[in-house]
Amino acid sequence: MAVSPASEAKLRAAMTRLLAGQPQHTDGALTKENLAREAGVSHATVHRATDVLTEWNAHVPRPIKRTLGERARDDTITTLRAQVIRARDHARELQGQLDALATVTANLYAENLALRRHVHGRTPATTHGDATPLHCQTPFSGLVNSSTPLEQRPDGTLGHGGAHA
């Protein structure tokens, strides 16, 4: 595909300056990107100028190799990208756990509220949906006479009898 005569002239002048080591608009590295910048045309225009590109490739037959610093930088970038992916996966996992814990907390709060209302005689304790209240053995289960009803203490907590044990 051809380019306009003006673009081709700009590219040829830029190529001459770069090959002579006298760049005006770039750092002088022999790359197609610098050819485009030096000529003031787009990267696509460089690739459409097949005649100029053939001549460029004859003068710069092999691609410029990356320096040790560039390779180290690219390796660091690759490592950091992998770390970001792992961190995002971990954050998704933690968010799932947080959502599950928030649901459990909300259900326990609703059950606790229903039990408090039941204790105070406002409404009967009911289950929410298909959930049933949990009755589990705790380390303190044997210390309290479960046959006595829970009462609200002056400080607002619930317990067996009016005094703190």
mmCIF file of C-alpha atoms in Angstrom:
data_model
loop_
_atom_site.group_PDB
_atom_site.id
_atom_site.type_symbol
_atom_site.label_atom_id
_atom_site.label_comp_id
_atom_site.label_asym_id
_atom_site.label_seq_id
_atom_site.Cartn_x
_atom_site.Cartn_y
_atom_site.Cartn_z
ATOM 1 C CA MET A 1 0.000 0.000 0.000
ATOM 2 C CA ALA A 2 1.364 3.392 -0.908
ATOM 3 C CA VAL A 3 1.584 6.634 1.032
ATOM 4 C CA SER A 4 1.418 10.199 -0.219
ATOM 5 C CA PRO A 5 4.541 11.630 -1.845
ATOM 6 C CA ALA A 6 4.851 14.143 1.012
ATOM 7 C CA SER A 7 4.798 11.371 3.659
ATOM 8 C CA GLU A 8 7.322 9.333 1.695
ATOM 9 C CA ALA A 9 9.645 12.355 1.455
ATOM 10 C CA LYS A 10 9.344 12.952 5.225
ATOM 11 C CA LEU A 11 10.137 9.280 5.894
ATOM 12 C CA ARG A 12 13.168 9.266 3.601
ATOM 13 C CA ALA A 13 14.555 12.463 5.174
ATOM 14 C CA ALA A 14 13.999 11.025 8.673
ATOM 15 C CA MET A 15 15.675 7.751 7.674
ATOM 16 C CA THR A 16 18.690 9.652 6.349
ATOM 17 C CA ARG A 17 19.016 11.639 9.601
ATOM 18 C CA LEU A 18 18.648 8.530 11.809
ATOM 19 C CA LEU A 19 21.123 6.454 9.792
ATOM 20 C CA ALA A 20 23.591 9.357 9.844
ATOM 21 C CA GLY A 21 23.253 9.628 13.621
ATOM 22 C CA GLN A 22 21.792 13.139 13.456
ATOM 23 C CA PRO A 23 18.239 12.846 14.792
ATOM 24 C CA GLN A 24 16.227 16.013 15.395
ATOM 25 C CA HIS A 25 13.139 14.663 17.189
ATOM 26 C CA THR A 26 14.168 11.347 18.800
ATOM 27 C CA ASP A 27 16.903 9.716 20.845
ATOM 28 C CA GLY A 28 18.475 8.304 17.671
ATOM 29 C CA ALA A 29 17.723 4.617 18.277
ATOM 30 C CA LEU A 30 17.221 2.776 15.002
ATOM 31 C CA THR A 31 13.611 1.690 15.482
ATOM 32 C CA LYS A 32 10.538 2.010 13.302
ATOM 33 C CA GLU A 33 8.856 3.936 16.078
ATOM 34 C CA ASN A 34 11.656 6.512 16.007
ATOM 35 C CA LEU A 35 11.445 6.630 12.210
ATOM 36 C CA ALA A 36 7.780 7.583 12.498
ATOM 37 C CA ARG A 37 8.489 10.188 15.212
ATOM 38 C CA GLU A 38 11.421 11.646 13.350
ATOM 39 C CA ALA A 39 9.306 11.964 10.184
ATOM 40 C CA GLY A 40 6.281 13.298 12.061
ATOM 41 C CA VAL A 41 3.956 10.592 10.711
ATOM 42 C CA SER A 42 1.949 7.835 12.323
ATOM 43 C CA HIS A 43 3.286 4.356 12.992
ATOM 44 C CA ALA A 44 0.689 3.034 10.533
ATOM 45 C CA THR A 45 2.046 5.328 7.803
ATOM 46 C CA VAL A 46 5.506 3.812 8.279
ATOM 47 C CA HIS A 47 4.085 0.327 7.707
ATOM 48 C CA ARG A 48 2.125 1.439 4.638
ATOM 49 C CA ALA A 49 5.279 2.891 3.043
ATOM 50 C CA THR A 50 6.529 -0.487 1.830
ATOM 51 C CA ASP A 51 9.327 0.938 -0.385
ATOM 52 C CA VAL A 52 10.749 3.010 2.466
ATOM 53 C CA LEU A 53 10.327 0.099 4.877
ATOM 54 C CA THR A 54 12.236 -2.244 2.550
ATOM 55 C CA GLU A 55 15.086 0.259 2.374
ATOM 56 C CA TRP A 56 14.982 0.708 6.188
ATOM 57 C CA ASN A 57 15.156 -3.064 6.728
ATOM 58 C CA ALA A 58 18.175 -3.255 4.394
ATOM 59 C CA HIS A 59 20.041 -0.754 6.591
ATOM 60 C CA VAL A 60 18.755 -2.132 9.914
ATOM 61 C CA PRO A 61 18.487 -5.883 9.173
ATOM 62 C CA ARG A 62 18.106 -7.180 12.702
ATOM 63 C CA PRO A 63 15.874 -5.970 15.456
ATOM 64 C CA ILE A 64 17.498 -4.061 18.264
ATOM 65 C CA LYS A 65 18.094 -6.347 21.241
ATOM 66 C CA ARG A 66 16.864 -5.392 24.634
ATOM 67 C CA THR A 67 19.434 -4.339 27.201
ATOM 68 C CA LEU A 68 19.902 -6.124 30.514
ATOM 69 C CA GLY A 69 18.059 -3.290 32.238
ATOM 70 C CA GLU A 70 15.104 -3.593 29.857
ATOM 71 C CA ARG A 71 14.960 -7.350 30.345
ATOM 72 C CA ALA A 72 15.090 -6.948 34.134
ATOM 73 C CA ARG A 73 12.338 -4.331 33.934
ATOM 74 C CA ASP A 74 10.174 -6.615 31.787
ATOM 75 C CA ASP A 75 10.755 -9.532 34.174
ATOM 76 C CA THR A 76 9.760 -7.303 37.089
ATOM 77 C CA ILE A 77 6.617 -6.225 35.251
ATOM 78 C CA THR A 78 5.717 -9.855 34.536
ATOM 79 C CA THR A 79 6.267 -10.794 38.187
ATOM 80 C CA LEU A 80 4.208 -7.845 39.423
ATOM 81 C CA ARG A 81 1.358 -8.655 37.031
ATOM 82 C CA ALA A 82 1.265 -12.221 38.365
ATOM 83 C CA GLN A 83 1.220 -10.861 41.926
ATOM 84 C CA VAL A 84 -1.671 -8.537 41.052
ATOM 85 C CA ILE A 85 -3.639 -11.467 39.605
ATOM 86 C CA ARG A 86 -3.017 -13.541 42.747
ATOM 87 C CA ALA A 87 -3.952 -10.592 44.982
ATOM 88 C CA ARG A 88 -7.199 -10.027 43.058
ATOM 89 C CA ASP A 89 -8.081 -13.723 43.333
ATOM 90 C CA HIS A 90 -7.366 -13.618 47.067
ATOM 91 C CA ALA A 91 -9.459 -10.451 47.449
ATOM 92 C CA ARG A 92 -12.377 -12.153 45.639
ATOM 93 C CA GLU A 93 -12.075 -15.144 47.966
ATOM 94 C CA LEU A 94 -11.996 -12.899 51.043
ATOM 95 C CA GLN A 95 -14.973 -10.901 49.760
ATOM 96 C CA GLY A 96 -16.918 -14.154 49.416
ATOM 97 C CA GLN A 97 -16.052 -15.086 52.988
ATOM 98 C CA LEU A 98 -17.006 -11.600 54.175
ATOM 99 C CA ASP A 99 -20.363 -11.825 52.397
ATOM 100 C CA ALA A 100 -21.037 -15.228 53.980
ATOM 101 C CA LEU A 101 -20.105 -13.957 57.441
ATOM 102 C CA ALA A 102 -22.320 -10.882 56.982
ATOM 103 C CA THR A 103 -25.244 -13.165 56.126
ATOM 104 C CA VAL A 104 -24.628 -15.349 59.175
ATOM 105 C CA THR A 105 -24.310 -12.257 61.384
ATOM 106 C CA ALA A 106 -27.577 -10.825 60.060
ATOM 107 C CA ASN A 107 -29.364 -14.129 60.687
ATOM 108 C CA LEU A 108 -27.946 -14.398 64.205
ATOM 109 C CA TYR A 109 -28.954 -10.805 64.921
ATOM 110 C CA ALA A 110 -32.521 -11.474 63.755
ATOM 111 C CA GLU A 111 -32.692 -14.666 65.823
ATOM 112 C CA ASN A 112 -31.290 -12.865 68.877
ATOM 113 C CA LEU A 113 -33.826 -10.052 68.440
ATOM 114 C CA ALA A 114 -36.683 -12.558 68.200
ATOM 115 C CA LEU A 115 -35.477 -14.338 71.350
ATOM 116 C CA ARG A 116 -35.221 -11.054 73.265
ATOM 117 C CA ARG A 117 -38.775 -10.173 72.225
ATOM 118 C CA HIS A 118 -39.920 -13.600 73.341
ATOM 119 C CA VAL A 119 -38.215 -13.196 76.721
ATOM 120 C CA HIS A 120 -39.880 -9.826 77.232
ATOM 121 C CA GLY A 121 -43.270 -11.209 76.213
ATOM 122 C CA ARG A 122 -43.759 -8.933 73.212
ATOM 123 C CA THR A 123 -44.041 -11.586 70.514
ATOM 124 C CA PRO A 124 -43.448 -15.306 70.374
ATOM 125 C CA ALA A 125 -40.019 -16.410 69.256
ATOM 126 C CA THR A 126 -40.236 -17.544 65.664
ATOM 127 C CA THR A 127 -37.814 -18.906 63.190
ATOM 128 C CA HIS A 128 -36.901 -16.954 60.091
ATOM 129 C CA GLY A 129 -37.636 -18.810 56.864
ATOM 130 C CA ASP A 130 -36.410 -22.381 56.975
ATOM 131 C CA ALA A 131 -33.778 -21.596 59.591
ATOM 132 C CA THR A 132 -34.215 -23.068 63.036
ATOM 133 C CA PRO A 133 -32.675 -21.623 66.153
ATOM 134 C CA LEU A 134 -29.382 -23.222 67.088
ATOM 135 C CA HIS A 135 -29.254 -25.031 70.403
ATOM 136 C CA CYS A 136 -25.691 -25.935 71.120
ATOM 137 C CA GLN A 137 -23.639 -26.995 74.079
ATOM 138 C CA THR A 138 -21.305 -24.240 75.324
ATOM 139 C CA PRO A 139 -18.572 -24.357 77.953
ATOM 140 C CA PHE A 140 -20.989 -22.539 80.296
ATOM 141 C CA SER A 141 -24.023 -24.778 79.722
ATOM 142 C CA GLY A 142 -23.582 -26.715 82.964
ATOM 143 C CA LEU A 143 -23.130 -23.559 85.052
ATOM 144 C CA VAL A 144 -26.625 -22.169 84.509
ATOM 145 C CA ASN A 145 -29.906 -23.721 85.545
ATOM 146 C CA SER A 146 -31.665 -23.742 82.205
ATOM 147 C CA SER A 147 -35.072 -24.308 83.814
ATOM 148 C CA THR A 148 -35.140 -20.748 85.157
ATOM 149 C CA PRO A 149 -36.256 -18.141 82.629
ATOM 150 C CA LEU A 150 -33.945 -15.470 81.336
ATOM 151 C CA GLU A 151 -34.538 -12.035 82.781
ATOM 152 C CA GLN A 152 -33.329 -8.628 81.753
ATOM 153 C CA ARG A 153 -30.858 -7.231 84.262
ATOM 154 C CA PRO A 154 -30.711 -3.549 85.211
ATOM 155 C CA ASP A 155 -27.702 -3.099 82.913
ATOM 156 C CA GLY A 156 -29.742 -4.401 79.952
ATOM 157 C CA THR A 157 -28.088 -7.815 79.620
ATOM 158 C CA LEU A 158 -30.013 -11.067 79.831
ATOM 159 C CA GLY A 159 -29.376 -13.667 82.497
ATOM 160 C CA HIS A 160 -30.877 -16.058 85.025
ATOM 161 C CA GLY A 161 -32.000 -14.078 88.039
ATOM 162 C CA GLY A 162 -31.579 -10.374 88.713
ATOM 163 C CA ALA A 163 -28.011 -10.454 90.070
ATOM 164 C CA HIS A 164 -24.806 -10.978 88.144
ATOM 165 C CA ALA A 165 -23.165 -14.306 88.745
#
